[in-house]
Short mmCIF file of C-alpha atoms in Angstrom, two decimals:
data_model
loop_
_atom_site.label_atom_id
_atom_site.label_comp_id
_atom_site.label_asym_id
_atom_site.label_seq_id
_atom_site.Cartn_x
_atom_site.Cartn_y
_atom_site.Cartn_z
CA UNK L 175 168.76 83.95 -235.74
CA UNK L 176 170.75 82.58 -232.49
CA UNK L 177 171.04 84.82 -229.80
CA UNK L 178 168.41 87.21 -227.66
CA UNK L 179 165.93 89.43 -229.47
CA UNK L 180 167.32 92.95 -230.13
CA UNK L 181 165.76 95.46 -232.31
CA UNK L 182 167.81 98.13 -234.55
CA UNK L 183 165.65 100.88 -235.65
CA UNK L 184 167.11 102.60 -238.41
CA UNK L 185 166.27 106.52 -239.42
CA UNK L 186 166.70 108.25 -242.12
CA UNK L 187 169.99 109.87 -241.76
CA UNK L 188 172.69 109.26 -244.27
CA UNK L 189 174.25 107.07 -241.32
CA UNK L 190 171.41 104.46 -242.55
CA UNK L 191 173.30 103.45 -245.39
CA UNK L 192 175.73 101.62 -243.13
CA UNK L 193 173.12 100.07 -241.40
CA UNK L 194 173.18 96.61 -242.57
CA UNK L 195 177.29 96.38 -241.16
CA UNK L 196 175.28 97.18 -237.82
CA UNK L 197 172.85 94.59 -238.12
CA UNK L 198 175.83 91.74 -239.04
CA UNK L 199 177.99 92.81 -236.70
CA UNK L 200 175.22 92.99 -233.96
CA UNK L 201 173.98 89.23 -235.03
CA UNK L 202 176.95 87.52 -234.35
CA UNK L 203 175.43 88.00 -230.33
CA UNK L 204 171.68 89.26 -231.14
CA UNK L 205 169.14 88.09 -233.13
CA UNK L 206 168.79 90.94 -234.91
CA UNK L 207 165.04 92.29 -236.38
CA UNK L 208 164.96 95.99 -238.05
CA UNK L 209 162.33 98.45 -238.05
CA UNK L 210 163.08 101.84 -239.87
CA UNK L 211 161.40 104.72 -240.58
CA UNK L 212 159.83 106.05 -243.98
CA UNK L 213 163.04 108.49 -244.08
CA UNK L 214 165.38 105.80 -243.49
CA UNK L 215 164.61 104.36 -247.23
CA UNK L 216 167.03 107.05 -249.01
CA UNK L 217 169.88 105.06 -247.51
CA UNK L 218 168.38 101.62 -246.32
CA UNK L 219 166.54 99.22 -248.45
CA UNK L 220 165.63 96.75 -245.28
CA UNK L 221 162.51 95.94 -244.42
CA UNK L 222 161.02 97.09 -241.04
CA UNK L 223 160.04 92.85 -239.68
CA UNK L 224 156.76 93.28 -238.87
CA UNK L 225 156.77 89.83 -237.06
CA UNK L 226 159.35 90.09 -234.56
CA UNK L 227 159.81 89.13 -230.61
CA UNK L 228 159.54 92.04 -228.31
CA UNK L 229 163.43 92.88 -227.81
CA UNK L 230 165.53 92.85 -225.18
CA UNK L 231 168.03 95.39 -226.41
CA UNK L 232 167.32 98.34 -228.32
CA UNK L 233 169.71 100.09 -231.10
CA UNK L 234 169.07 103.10 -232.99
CA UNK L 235 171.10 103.69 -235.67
CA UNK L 236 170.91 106.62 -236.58
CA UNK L 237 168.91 108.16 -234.69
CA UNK L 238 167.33 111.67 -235.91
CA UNK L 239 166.43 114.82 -234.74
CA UNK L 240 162.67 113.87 -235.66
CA UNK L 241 162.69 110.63 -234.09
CA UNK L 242 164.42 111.60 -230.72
CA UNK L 243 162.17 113.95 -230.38
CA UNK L 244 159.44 112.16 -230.75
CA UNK L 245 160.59 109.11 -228.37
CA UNK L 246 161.58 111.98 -225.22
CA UNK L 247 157.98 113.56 -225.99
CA UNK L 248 156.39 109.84 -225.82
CA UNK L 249 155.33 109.67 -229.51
CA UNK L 250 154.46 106.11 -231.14
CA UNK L 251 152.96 107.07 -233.81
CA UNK L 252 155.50 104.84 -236.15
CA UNK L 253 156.95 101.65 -235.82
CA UNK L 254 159.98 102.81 -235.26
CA UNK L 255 159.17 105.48 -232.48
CA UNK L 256 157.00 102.63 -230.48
CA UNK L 257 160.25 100.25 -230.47
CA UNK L 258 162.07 103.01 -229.17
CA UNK L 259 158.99 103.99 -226.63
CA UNK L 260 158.15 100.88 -225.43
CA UNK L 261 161.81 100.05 -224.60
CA UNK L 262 162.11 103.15 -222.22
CA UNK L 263 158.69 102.33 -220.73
CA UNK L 264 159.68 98.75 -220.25
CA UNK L 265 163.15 99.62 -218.47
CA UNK L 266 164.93 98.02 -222.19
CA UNK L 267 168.36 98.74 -222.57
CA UNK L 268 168.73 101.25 -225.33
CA UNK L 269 171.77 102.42 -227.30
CA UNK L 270 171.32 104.89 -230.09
CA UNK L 271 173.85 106.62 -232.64
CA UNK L 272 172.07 110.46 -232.66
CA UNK L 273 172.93 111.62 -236.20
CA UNK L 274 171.99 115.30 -236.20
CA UNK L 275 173.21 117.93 -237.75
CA UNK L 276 175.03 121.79 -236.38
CA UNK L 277 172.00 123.68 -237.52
CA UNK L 278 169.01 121.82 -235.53
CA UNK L 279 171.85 120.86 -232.81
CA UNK L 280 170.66 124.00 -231.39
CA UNK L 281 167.18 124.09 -231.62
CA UNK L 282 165.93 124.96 -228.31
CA UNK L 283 164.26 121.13 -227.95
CA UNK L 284 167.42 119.41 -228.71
CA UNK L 285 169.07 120.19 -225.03
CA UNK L 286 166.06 118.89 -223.51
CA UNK L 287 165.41 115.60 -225.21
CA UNK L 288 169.25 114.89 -224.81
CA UNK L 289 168.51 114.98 -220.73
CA UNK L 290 165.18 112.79 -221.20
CA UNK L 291 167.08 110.43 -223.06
CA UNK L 292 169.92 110.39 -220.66
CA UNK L 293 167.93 110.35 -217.71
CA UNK L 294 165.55 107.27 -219.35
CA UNK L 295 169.24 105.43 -219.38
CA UNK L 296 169.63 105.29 -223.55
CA UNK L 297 173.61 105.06 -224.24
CA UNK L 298 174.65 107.49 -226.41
CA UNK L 299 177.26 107.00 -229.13
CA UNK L 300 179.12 109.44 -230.98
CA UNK L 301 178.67 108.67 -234.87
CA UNK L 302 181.76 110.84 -235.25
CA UNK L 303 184.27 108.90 -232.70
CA UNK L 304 182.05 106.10 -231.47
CA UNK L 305 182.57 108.42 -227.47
CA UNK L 306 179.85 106.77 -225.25
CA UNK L 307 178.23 109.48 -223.27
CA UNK L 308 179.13 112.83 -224.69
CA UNK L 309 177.40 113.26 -228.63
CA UNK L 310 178.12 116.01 -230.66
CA UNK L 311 176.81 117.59 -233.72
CA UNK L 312 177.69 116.80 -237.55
CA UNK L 313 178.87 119.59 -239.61
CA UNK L 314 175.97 120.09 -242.09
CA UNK L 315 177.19 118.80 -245.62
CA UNK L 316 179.61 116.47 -243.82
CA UNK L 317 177.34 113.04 -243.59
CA UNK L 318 179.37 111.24 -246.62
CA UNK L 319 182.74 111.67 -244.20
CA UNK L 320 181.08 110.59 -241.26
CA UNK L 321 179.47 107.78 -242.84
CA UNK L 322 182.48 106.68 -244.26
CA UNK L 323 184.46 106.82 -240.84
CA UNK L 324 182.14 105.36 -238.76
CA UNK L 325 183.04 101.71 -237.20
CA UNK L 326 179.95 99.69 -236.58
CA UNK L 327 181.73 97.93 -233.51
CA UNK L 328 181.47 101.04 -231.78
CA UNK L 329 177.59 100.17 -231.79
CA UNK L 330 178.62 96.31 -230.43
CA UNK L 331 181.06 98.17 -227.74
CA UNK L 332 178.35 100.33 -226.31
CA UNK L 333 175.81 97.52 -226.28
CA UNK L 334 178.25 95.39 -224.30
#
């Protein structure tokens, strides 16, 4: 691996199953370690590195409704939630791909753990459009469509 640490935590969306494209396309700068969640396994077969050098970049892709939750309430109680915690503690960049569906979209947490995340400076991609900034939700039943027409550069573009 050539290139500084950065650490992709997958989640178990069905926007995991593209996430070895994001780890290649990320290592061509990065040297790229994975950590991802229990959930994630449905869709990714990596293996969270257990042995890895603390990161400096963090991508989450995708990230879920469980797991952004978790992060904005400062909740490590998985690998993959203390990447994602310790970055925002540690003032690590942070770009995650927020893969959540209409329905829990508006659950009255979701509004507020956007801001945290915002406000803790995490770049926020659109898995629909690859938009930095502005996210929106997926129609429920729609993941194999956005899977299929997401780019995984949009993930390099946002990371700069």
């Amino acid at each position: 691996m050539d290139g500084q640490p950065l650490t992709l935590v997958v989640c178990g969306a069905p926007l995991a199953a593209r996430a070895a494209e994001v780890a290649n396309v990320l290592s061509a700068r990065w040297a790229v370690s994975i950590v991802s969640t229990e959930a994630a396994g449905t869709w990714f077969q990596g293996a969270t590195v257990d042995d890895r050098p603390r990161p400096e970049q963090v991508v989450a892709c995708p990230l879920t409704f469980n797991s952004a939750n978790k992060v904005a309430a400062g909740i490590m109680d998985t690998p993959a939630s203390g990447v994602l915690c310790d970055a925002l503690g540690a003032g690590i960049p942070v770009v995650a791909v927020p893969m959540v569906n209409d329905r829990l979209w508006g659950h009255p947490a979701w509004a507020s753990t956007l801001r945290v995340l915002r406000e803790a400076g995490v770049r926020l991609v659109d898995p629909q459009s690859g938009r930095v900034g502005e996210v929106s939700p997926v129609r429920s039943g729609t993941g194999p469509e956005v899977v299929a027409m997401f780019d995984p550069s949009w993930v390099v573009d946002a990371v700069g």
